[in-house]
Tab-separated table of C-alpha atoms in Angstrom:
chain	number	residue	atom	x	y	z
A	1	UNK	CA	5.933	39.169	-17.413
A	2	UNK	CA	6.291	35.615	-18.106
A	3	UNK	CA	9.717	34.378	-19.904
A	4	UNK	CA	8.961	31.947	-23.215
A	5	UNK	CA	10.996	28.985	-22.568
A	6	UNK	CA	10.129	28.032	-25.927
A	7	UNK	CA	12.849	30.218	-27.610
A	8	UNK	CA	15.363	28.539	-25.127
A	9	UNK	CA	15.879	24.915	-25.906
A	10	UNK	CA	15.847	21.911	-24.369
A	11	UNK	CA	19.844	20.991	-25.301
A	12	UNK	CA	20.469	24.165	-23.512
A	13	UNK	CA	18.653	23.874	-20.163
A	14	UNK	CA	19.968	20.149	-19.888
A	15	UNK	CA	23.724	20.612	-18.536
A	16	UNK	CA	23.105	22.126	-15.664
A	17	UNK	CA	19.994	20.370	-14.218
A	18	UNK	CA	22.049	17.032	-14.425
A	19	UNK	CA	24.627	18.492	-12.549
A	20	UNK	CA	23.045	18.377	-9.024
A	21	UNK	CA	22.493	16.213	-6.580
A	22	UNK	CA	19.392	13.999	-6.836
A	23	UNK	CA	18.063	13.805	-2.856
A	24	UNK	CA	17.221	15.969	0.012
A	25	UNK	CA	20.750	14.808	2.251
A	26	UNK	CA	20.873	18.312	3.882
A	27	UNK	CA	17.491	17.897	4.859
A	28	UNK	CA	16.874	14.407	6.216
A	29	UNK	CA	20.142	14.577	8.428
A	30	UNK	CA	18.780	18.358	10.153
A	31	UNK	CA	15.511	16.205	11.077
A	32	UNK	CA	17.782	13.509	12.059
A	33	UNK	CA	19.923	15.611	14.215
A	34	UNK	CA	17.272	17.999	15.731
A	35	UNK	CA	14.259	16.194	16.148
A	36	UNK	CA	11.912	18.734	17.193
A	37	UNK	CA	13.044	20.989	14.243
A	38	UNK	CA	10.248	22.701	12.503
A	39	UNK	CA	11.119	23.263	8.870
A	40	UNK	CA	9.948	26.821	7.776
A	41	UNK	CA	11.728	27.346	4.821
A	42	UNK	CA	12.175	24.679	2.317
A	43	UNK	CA	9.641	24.508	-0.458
A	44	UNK	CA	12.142	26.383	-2.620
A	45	UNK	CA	14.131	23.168	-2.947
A	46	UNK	CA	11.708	21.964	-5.435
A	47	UNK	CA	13.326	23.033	-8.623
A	48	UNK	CA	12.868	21.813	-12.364
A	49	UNK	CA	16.339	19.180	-11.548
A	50	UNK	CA	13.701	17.863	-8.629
A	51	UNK	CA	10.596	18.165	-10.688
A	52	UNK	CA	12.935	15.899	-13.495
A	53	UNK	CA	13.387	13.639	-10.818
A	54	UNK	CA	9.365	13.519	-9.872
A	55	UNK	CA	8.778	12.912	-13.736
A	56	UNK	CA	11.134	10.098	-14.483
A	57	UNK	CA	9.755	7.941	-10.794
A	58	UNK	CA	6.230	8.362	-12.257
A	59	UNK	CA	4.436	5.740	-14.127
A	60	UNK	CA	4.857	6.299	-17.879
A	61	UNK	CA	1.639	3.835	-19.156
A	62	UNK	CA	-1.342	5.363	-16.467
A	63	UNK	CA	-3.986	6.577	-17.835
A	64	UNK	CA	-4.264	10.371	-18.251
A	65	UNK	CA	-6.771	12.260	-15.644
A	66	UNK	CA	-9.160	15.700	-16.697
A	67	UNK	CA	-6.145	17.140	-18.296
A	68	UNK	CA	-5.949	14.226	-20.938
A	69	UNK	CA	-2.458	15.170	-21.441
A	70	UNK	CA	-0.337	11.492	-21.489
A	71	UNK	CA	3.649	10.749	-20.059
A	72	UNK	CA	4.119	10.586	-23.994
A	73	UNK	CA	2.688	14.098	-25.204
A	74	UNK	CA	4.735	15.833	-22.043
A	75	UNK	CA	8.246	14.603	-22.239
A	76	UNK	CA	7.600	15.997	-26.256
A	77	UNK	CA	9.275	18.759	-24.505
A	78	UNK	CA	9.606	17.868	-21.150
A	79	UNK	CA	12.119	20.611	-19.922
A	80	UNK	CA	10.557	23.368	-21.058
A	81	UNK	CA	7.100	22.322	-19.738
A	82	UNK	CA	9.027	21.231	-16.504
A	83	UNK	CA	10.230	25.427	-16.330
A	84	UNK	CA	6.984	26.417	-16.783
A	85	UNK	CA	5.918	24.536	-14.172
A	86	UNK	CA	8.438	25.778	-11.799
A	87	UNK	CA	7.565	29.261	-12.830
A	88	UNK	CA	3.452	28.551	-11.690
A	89	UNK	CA	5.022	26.872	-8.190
A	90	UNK	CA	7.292	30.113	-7.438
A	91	UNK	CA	4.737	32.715	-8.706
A	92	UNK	CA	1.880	30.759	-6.979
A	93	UNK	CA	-0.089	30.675	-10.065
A	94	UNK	CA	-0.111	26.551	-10.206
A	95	UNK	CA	-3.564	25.399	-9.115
A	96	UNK	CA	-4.449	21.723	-8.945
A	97	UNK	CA	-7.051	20.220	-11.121
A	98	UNK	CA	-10.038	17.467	-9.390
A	99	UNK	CA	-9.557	13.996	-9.518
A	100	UNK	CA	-11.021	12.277	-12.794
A	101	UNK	CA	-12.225	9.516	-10.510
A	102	UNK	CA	-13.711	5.573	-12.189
A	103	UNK	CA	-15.228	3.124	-10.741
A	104	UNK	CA	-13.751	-0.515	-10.561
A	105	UNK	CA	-15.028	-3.733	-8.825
A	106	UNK	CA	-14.557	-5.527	-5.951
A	107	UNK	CA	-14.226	-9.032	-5.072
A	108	UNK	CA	-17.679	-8.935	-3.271
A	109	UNK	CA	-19.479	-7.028	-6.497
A	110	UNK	CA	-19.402	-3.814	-5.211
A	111	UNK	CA	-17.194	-1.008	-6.452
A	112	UNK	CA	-14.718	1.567	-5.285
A	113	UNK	CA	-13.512	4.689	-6.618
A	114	UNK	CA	-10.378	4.949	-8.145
A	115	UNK	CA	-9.134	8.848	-8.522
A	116	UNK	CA	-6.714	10.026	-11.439
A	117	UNK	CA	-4.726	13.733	-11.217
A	118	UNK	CA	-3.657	15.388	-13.762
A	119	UNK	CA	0.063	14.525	-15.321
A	120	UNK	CA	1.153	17.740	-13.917
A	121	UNK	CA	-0.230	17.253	-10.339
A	122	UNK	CA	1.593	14.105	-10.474
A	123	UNK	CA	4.666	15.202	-11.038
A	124	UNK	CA	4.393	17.891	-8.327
A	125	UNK	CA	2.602	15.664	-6.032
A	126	UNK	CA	5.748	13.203	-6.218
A	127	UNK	CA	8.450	15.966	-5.883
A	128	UNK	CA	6.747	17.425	-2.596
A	129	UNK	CA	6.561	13.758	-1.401
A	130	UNK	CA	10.160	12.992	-1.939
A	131	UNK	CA	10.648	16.377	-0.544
A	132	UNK	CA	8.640	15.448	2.533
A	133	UNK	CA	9.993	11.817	3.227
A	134	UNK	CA	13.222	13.157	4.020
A	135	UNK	CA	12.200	14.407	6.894
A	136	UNK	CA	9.232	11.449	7.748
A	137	UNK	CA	11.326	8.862	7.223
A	138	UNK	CA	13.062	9.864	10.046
A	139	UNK	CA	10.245	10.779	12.325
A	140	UNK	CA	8.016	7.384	11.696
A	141	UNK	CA	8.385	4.670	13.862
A	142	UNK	CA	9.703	1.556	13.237
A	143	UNK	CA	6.514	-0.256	13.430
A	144	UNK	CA	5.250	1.141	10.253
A	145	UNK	CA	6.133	-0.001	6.866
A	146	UNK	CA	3.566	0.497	4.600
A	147	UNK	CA	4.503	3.021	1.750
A	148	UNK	CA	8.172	3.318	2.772
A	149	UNK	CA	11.355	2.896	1.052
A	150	UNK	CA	13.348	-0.229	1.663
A	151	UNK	CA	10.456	-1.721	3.894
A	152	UNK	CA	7.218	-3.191	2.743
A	153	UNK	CA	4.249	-5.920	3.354
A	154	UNK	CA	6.556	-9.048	3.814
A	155	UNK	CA	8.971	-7.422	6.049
A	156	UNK	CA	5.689	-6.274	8.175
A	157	UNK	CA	4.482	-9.781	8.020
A	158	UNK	CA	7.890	-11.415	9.078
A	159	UNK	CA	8.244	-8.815	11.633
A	160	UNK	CA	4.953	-9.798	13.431
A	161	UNK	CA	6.240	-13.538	13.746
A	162	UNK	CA	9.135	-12.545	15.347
A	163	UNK	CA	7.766	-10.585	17.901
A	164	UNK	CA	4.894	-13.195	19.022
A	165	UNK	CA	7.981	-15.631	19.063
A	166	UNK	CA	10.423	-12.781	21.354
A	167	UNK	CA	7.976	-11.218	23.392
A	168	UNK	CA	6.185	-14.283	24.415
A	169	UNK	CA	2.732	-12.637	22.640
A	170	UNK	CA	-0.683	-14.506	24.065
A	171	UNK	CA	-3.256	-12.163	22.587
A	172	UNK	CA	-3.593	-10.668	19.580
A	173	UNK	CA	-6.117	-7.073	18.844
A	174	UNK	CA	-7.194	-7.488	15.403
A	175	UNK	CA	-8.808	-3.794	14.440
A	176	UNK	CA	-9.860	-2.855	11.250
A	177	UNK	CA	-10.241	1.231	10.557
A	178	UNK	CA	-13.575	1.952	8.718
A	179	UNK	CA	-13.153	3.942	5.620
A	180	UNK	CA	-10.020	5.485	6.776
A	181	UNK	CA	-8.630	7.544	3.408
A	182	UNK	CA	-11.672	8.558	3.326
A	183	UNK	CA	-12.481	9.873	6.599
A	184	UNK	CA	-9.238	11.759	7.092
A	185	UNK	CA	-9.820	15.611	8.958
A	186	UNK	CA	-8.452	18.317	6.675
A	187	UNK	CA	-7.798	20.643	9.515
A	188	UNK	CA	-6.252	18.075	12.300
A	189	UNK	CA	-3.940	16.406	8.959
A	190	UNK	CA	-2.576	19.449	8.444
A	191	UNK	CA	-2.260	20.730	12.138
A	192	UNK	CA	-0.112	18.085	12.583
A	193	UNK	CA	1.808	18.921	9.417
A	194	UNK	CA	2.799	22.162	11.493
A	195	UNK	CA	4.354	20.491	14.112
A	196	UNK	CA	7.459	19.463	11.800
A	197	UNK	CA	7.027	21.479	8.779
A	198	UNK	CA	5.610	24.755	8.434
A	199	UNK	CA	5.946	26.101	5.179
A	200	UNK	CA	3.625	28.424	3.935
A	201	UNK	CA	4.181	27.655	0.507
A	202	UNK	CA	4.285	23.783	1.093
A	203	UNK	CA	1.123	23.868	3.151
A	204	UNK	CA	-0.682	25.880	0.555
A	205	UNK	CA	0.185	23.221	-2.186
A	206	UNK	CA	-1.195	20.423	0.699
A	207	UNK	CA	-4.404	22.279	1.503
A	208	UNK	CA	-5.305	23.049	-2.428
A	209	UNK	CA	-4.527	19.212	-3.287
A	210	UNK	CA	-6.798	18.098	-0.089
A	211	UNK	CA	-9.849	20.367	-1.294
A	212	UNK	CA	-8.933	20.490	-5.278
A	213	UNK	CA	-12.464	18.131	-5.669
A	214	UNK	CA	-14.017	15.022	-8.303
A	215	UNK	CA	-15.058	15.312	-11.257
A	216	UNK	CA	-17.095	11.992	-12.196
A	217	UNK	CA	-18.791	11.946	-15.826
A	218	UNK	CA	-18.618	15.761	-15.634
A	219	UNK	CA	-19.628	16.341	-12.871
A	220	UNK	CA	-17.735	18.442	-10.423
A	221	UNK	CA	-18.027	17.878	-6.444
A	222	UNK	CA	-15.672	19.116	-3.445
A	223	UNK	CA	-13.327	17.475	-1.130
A	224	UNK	CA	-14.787	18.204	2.309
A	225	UNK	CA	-12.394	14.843	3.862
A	226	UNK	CA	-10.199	12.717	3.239
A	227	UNK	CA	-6.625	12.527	1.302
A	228	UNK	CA	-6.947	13.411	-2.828
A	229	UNK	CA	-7.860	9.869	-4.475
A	230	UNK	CA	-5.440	8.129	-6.783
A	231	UNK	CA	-2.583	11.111	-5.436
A	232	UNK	CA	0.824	10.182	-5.138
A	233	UNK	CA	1.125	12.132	-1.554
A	234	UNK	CA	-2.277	10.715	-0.034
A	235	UNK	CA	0.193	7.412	1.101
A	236	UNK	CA	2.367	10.044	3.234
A	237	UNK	CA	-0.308	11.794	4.129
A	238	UNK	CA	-1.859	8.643	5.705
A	239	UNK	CA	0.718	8.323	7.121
A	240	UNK	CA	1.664	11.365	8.815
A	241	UNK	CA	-1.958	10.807	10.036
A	242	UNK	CA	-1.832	7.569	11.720
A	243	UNK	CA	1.876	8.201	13.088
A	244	UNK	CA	0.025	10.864	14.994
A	245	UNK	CA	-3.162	9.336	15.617
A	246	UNK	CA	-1.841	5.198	16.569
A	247	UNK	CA	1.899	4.993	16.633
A	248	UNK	CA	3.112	7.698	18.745
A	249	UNK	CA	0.371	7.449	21.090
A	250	UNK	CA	1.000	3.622	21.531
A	251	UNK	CA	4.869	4.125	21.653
A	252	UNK	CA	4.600	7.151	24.609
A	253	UNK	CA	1.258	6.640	26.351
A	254	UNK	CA	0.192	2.734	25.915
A	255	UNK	CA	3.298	1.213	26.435
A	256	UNK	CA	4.762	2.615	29.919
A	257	UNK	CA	0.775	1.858	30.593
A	258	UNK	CA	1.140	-1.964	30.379
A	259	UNK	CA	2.121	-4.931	32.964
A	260	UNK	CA	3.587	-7.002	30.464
A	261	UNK	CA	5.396	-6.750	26.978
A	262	UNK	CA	3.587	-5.771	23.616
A	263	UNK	CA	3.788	-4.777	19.939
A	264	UNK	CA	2.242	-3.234	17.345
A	265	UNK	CA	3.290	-3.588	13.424
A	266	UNK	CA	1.110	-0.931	11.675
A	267	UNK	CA	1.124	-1.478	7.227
A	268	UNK	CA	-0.768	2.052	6.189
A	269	UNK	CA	-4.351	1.790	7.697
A	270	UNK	CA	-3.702	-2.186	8.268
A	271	UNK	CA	-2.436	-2.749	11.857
A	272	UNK	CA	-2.111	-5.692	14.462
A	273	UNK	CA	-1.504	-5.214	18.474
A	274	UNK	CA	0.178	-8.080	20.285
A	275	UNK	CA	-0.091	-8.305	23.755
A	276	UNK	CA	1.446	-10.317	26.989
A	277	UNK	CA	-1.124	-10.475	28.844
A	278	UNK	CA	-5.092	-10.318	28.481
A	279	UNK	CA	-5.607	-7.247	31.093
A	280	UNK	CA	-3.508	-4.882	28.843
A	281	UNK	CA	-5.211	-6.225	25.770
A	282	UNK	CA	-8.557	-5.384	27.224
A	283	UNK	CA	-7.684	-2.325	28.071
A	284	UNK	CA	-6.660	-1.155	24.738
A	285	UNK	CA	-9.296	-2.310	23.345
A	286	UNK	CA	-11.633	-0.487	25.181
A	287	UNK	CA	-9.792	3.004	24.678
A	288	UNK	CA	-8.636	2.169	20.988
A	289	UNK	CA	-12.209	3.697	19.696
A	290	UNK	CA	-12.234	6.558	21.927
A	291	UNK	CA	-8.930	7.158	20.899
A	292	UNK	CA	-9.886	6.961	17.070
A	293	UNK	CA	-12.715	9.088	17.802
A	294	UNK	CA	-11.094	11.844	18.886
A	295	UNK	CA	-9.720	12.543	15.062
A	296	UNK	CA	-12.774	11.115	13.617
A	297	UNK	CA	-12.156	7.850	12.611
A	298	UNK	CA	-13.777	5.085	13.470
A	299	UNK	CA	-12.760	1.608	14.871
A	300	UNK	CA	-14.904	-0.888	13.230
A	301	UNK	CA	-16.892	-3.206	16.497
A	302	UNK	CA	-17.515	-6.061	14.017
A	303	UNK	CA	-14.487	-6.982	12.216
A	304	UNK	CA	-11.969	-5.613	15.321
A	305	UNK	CA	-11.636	-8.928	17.857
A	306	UNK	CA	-9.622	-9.892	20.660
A	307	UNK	CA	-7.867	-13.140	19.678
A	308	UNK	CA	-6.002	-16.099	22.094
A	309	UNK	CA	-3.059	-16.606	20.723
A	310	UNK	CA	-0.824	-18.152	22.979
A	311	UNK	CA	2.130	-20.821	22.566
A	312	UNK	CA	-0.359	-24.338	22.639
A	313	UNK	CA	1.973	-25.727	25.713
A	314	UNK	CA	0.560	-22.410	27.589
A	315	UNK	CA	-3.211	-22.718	27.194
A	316	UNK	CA	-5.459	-22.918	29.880
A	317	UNK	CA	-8.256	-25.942	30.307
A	318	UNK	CA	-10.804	-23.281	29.294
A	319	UNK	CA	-8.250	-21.594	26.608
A	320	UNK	CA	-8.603	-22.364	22.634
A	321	UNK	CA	-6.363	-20.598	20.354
A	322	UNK	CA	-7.705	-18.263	17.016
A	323	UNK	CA	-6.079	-17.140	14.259
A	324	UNK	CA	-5.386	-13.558	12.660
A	325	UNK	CA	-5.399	-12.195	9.091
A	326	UNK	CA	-3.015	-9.681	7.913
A	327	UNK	CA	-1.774	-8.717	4.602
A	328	UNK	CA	-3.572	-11.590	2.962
A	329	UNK	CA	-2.221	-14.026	5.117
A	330	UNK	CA	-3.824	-16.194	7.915
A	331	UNK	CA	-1.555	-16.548	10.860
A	332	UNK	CA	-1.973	-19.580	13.154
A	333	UNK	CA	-0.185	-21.579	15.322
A	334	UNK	CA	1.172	-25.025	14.162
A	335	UNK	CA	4.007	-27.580	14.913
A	336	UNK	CA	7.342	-28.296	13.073
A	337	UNK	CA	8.516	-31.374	11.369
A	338	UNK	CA	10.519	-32.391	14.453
A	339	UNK	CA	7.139	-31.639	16.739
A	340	UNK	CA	7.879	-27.911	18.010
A	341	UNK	CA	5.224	-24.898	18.180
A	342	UNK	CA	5.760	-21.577	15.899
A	343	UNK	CA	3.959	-19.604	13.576
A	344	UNK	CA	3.045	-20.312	10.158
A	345	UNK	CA	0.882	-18.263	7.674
A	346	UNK	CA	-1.257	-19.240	4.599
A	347	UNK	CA	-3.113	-17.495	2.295
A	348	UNK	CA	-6.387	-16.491	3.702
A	349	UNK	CA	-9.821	-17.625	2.342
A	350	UNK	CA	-10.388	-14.160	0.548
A	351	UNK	CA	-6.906	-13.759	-1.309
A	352	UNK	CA	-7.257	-17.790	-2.569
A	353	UNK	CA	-10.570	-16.729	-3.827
A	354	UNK	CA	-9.833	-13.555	-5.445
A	355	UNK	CA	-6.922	-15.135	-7.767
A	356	UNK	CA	-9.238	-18.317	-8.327
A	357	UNK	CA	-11.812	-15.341	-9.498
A	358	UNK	CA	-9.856	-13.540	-11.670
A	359	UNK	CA	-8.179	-15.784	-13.509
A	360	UNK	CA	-11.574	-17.891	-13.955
A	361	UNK	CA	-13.300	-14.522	-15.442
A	362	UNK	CA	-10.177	-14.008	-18.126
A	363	UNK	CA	-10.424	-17.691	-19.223
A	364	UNK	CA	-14.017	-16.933	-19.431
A	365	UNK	CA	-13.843	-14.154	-21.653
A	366	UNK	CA	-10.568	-14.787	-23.565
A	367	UNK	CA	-11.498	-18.445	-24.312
A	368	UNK	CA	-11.565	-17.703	-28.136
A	369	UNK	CA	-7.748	-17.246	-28.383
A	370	UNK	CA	-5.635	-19.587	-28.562
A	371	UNK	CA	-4.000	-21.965	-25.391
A	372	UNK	CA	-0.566	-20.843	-25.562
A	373	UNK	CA	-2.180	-17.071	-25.430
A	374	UNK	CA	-4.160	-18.498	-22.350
A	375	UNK	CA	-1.479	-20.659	-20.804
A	376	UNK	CA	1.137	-17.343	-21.077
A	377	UNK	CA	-1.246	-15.308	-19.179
A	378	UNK	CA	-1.871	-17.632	-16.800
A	379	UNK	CA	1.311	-18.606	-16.106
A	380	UNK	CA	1.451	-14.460	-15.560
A	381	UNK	CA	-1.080	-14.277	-12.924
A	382	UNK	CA	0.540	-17.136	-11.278
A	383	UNK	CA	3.642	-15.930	-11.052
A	384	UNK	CA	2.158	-12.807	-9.353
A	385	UNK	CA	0.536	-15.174	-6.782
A	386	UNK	CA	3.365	-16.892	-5.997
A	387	UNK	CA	5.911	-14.092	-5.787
A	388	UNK	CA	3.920	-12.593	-3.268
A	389	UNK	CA	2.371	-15.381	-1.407
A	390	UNK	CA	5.434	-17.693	-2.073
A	391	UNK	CA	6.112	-17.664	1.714
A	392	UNK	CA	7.168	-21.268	3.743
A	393	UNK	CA	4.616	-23.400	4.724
A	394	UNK	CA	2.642	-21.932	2.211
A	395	UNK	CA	2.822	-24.355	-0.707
A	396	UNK	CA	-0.310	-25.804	0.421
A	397	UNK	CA	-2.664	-23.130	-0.585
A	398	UNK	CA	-0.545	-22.124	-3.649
A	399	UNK	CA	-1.110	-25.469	-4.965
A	400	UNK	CA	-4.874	-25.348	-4.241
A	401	UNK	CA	-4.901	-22.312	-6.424
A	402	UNK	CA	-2.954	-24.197	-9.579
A	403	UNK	CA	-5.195	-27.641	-9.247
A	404	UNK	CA	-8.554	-24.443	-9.197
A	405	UNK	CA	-6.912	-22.972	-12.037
A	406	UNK	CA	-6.323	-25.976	-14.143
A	407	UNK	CA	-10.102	-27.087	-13.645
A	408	UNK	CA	-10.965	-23.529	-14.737
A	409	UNK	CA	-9.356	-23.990	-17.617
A	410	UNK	CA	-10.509	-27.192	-19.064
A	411	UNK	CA	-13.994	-26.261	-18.035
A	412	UNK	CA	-13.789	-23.428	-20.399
A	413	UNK	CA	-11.546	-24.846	-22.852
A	414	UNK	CA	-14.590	-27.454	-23.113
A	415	UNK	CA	-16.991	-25.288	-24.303
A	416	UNK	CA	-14.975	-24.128	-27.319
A	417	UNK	CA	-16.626	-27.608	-28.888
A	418	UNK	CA	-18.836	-29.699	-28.098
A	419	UNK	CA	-16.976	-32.828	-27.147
A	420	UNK	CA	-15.163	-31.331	-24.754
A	421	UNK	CA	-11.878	-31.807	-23.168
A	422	UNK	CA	-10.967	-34.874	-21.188
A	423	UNK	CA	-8.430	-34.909	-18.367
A	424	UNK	CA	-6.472	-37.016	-20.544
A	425	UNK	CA	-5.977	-34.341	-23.482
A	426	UNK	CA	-5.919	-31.533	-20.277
A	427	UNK	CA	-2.887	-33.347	-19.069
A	428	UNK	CA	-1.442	-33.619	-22.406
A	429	UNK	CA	-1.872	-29.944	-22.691
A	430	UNK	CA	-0.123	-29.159	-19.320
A	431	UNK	CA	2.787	-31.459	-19.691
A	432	UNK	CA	3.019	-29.553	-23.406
A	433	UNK	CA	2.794	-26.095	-21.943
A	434	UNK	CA	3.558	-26.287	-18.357
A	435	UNK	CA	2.337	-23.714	-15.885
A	436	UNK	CA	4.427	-22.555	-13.162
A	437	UNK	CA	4.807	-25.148	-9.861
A	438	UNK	CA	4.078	-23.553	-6.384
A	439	UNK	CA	8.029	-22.719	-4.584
A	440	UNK	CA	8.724	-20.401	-1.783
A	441	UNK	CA	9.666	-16.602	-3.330
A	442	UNK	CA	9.992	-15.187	0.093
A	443	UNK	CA	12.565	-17.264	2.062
A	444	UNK	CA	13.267	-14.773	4.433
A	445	UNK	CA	9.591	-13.902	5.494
C-alpha cells in the first residue's frame, strides 16, 4: 500500500535530507581506482536528498512539457512530491512521459525540433546524470569537453591552437557527423552502457527514456533512434556514444597506427583531427566512415575535407594553406605584430551573420517601442556576442557586427516617420545611449 506523504509535512522531512552529502565521492574515486569496474549496484543512491539536488540544478523559467505542470506549481510542495517520486523509482511504477516536441527556426529558414520532458522526467533525468558523471568523468578522455564540468567550448578552442603550435600540426581533417543525436543505435548505446555500469534498475530508466516517444500537436509517435530530445541525459549519452565510437578508438588503435604526431579535440558531435603528416591524414580519412558506419552514423563526404595547414615558412612550391571552422570560429594562419607565424581565429561567416540576423529581425519587429527599450536590448545581444566571441585578434569581426548593427538600427528607426533619421541625429543617439565597444572577454583562449 502506498504511504500519504501528505499527512507528513514538509518541516518534518527537511532535517534530515539536508544532512547528507551532496555528490557521488564514493563512487567517482572506485571508477577512478579500478578502471575496469562494472558498477552493478548503485541506482539506489538516488534518493529524495539527490532528487532535491536534481530539482534545485534545473531551470526554474522552461517551459512545461505534456505534463503542463511548471518549476512553480511543484516546489508548492516540493518534498512531498519529491517522496512520491522516490516511491515510483523504488517500486518501479515511474514511467516516463514523450517529449512535447516544437519547432523553431534556423538560420537558413528551415526548422528543427526542439523536445520538452515532463518536470518530473527532468528532475530524474538530471539525478541519474549526476549519478552517472561520476563515474564518466573519469572514463572520458581528455580530448572531449563538450557537456563537462569545469571544461567547455573555449577551452576546446584554445586547446586546438596549442596543439597545432606543439605538435608541429600540417593537416587538419575537418568531419562533420550527419544527424548524429538523431541517428544514435538504442541497442549498441546501451551495450556499451554495460561495459561500466550494469544496473538493472538504471538501465531500465535509460531504455524507457530512449523509447518513451513525441507527441507533436497530439500526436503520439515512437522513438525507434536516437537520444530523448530536449533530455537532460541525451548530452551524456552522446557522449558515452562517441567516447566509444571516436575517442577510444583514436586514442588505442589510430594513434600507435601513425608515423608522425597527431590530435584530436572532440566538443559533443563537433570534432577536429590534426595531423603531422599527410599519409596518416589520408589514411584516417579513408577509414573514418567505415569506422562511423559500423554504429550507424554517418560521416558527411561534402562538408568533411582534408585541409593544409602547415606553418607558412614550411609550405611547399605547390602547397597553399586553408582554414578550419570550429565552434563558430575560423582558424587560419597569420603573422604577429613583430612578423612571426601562429594561429588566430575570427568569427566565421555564419556566426557574424546569425547575430547581424537576429538582432536586425527584433529591431524589425520591436521598432514601435521606444530607443532606450531598443538600445538596452541591444546592448544585451551584444554583450552575448562579445562574451563569447571576445577572443584576441578578434576585434575585427566584433566590430563589423556593431557598425551592421548600428545601420540596422537607423534603417528601422527611419521608418518610424517619414523624414527619417540622419547619421547626424544616429550619432547623437549613440553618443546619448552608447552601445557596448568590441574588447577581448576571453584572454586566455
Amino acid at each position: 500500500m502506498s504511504k500519504d506523504y501528505t499527512k507528513t509535512t514538509p518541516a518534518e522531512m527537511r532535517p534530515p535530507i539536508l544532512m547528507k552529502e551532496s555528490n557521488f565521492t564514493q563512487i567517482a574515486k572506485v571508477a577512478r581506482e579500478e578502471p575496469t569496474y562494472i558498477f552493478t549496484s548503485i541506482v539506489h543512491k538516488i534518493d529524495v536528498y539527490q532528487l532535491r539536488e536534481a530539482f534545485r540544478q534545473l531551470r526554474k523559467d522552461a517551459a512545461s512539457g505534456v505534463d503542463k505542470v511548471t518549476a512553480k506549481e511543484y516546489a508548492k510542495e516540493l518534498i512531498v512530491n519529491l517522496y512520491k517520486l522516490q516511491e515510483q523509482l523504488q517500486t518501479g511504477t515511474y514511467k516516463p512521459q514523450p517529449v512535447n516536441r516544437i519547432w523553431i527556426e534556423k538560420d537558413n529558414g528551415k526548422k528543427r525540433p526542439l523536445g520538452i520532458p515532463s518536470l518530473e522526467d527532468k528532475i530524474v533525468q538530471k539525478a541519474v546524470t549526476n549519478l552517472m558523471n561520476a563515474i564518466y568523468e573519469v572514463d572520458f578522455k581528455e580530448n572531449s569537453y563538450g557537456f563537462r564540468e569545469e571544461r567547455g567550448a573555449h577551452m576546446a578552442i584554445r586547446i586546438i591552437r596549442e596543439l597545432c603550435l606543439m605538435l608541429n600540426i600540417g593537416y587538419i581533417l575537418d568531419a562533420d557527423v550527419s544527424a548524429y543525436f538523431d541517428s544514435i543505435n538504442h541497442d549498441k548505446l546501451i551495450e556499451m552502457i554495460k561495459t561500466r555500469l550494469n544496473d538493472g534498475g538504471l538501465i531500465r530508466l535509460i531504455k524507457q527514456w530512449l523509447k518513451a516517444g513525441i507527441m507533436e500537436n497530439g500526436q503520439y509517435s515512437k522513438s525507434e533512434q536516437g537520444t530523448p530530445q530536449g533530455g537532460i541525459i541525451s548530452p551524456l549519452l552522446s557522449n558515452i556514444y562517441l567516447h566509444n565510437v571516436l575517442d577510444e578508438w583514436f586514442e588505442n588503435v589510430v594513434k600507435p597506427r601513425m608515423m608522425g604526431r597527431c590530435f584530436i579535440v572532440r566538443y559533443a558531435d563537433d570534432f577536429v583531427l590534426g595531423f603531422e603528416y599527410k599519409e596518416d591524414a589520408e589514411r584516417v580519412m579513408e577509414v573514418l566512415p567505415k569506422r562511423f558506419a559500423k554504429y550507424e552514423l554517418t560521416i558527411h563526404p561534402e562538408k568533411t575535407k582534408l585541409v593544409t595547414f602547415k606553418r607558412p615558412i614550411a609550405l611547399k612550391k605547390e602547397e597553399e594553406n586553408g582554414t578550419f571552422d570550429f565552434l563558430g570560429f575560423t582558424h587560419y594562419w597569420s603573422r604577429t605584430r613583430n612578423g612571426r607565424w601562429t594561429i588566430k581565429r575570427k568569427t566565421k561567416k555564419k556566426s557574424l551573420k546569425k547575430i547581424i540576423k537576429s538582432a536586425d529581425e527584433w529591431i524589425k519587429s520591436n521598432r514601435h517601442r521606444s530607443i532606450w527599450e531598443i538600445i538596452q536590448k541591444l546592448k544585451e545581444k551584444l554583450r552575448g556576442h562579445y562574451q563569447y566571441f571576445g577572443v584576441r585578434c578578434n576585434t575585427g569581426m566584433l566590430d563589423k557586427v556593431l557598425r551592421a548593427i548600428e545601420r540596422k538600427l537607423r534603417y528601422w528607426l527611419s521608418r518610424r516617420s517619414k523624414k527619417g533619421i540622419t547619421w547626424d541625429k544616429m550619432r547623437r543617439i549613440l553618443a546619448r545611449y552608447s552601445l557596448p565597444q568590441p574588447c577581448v572577454t576571453q584572454k586566455n583562449v
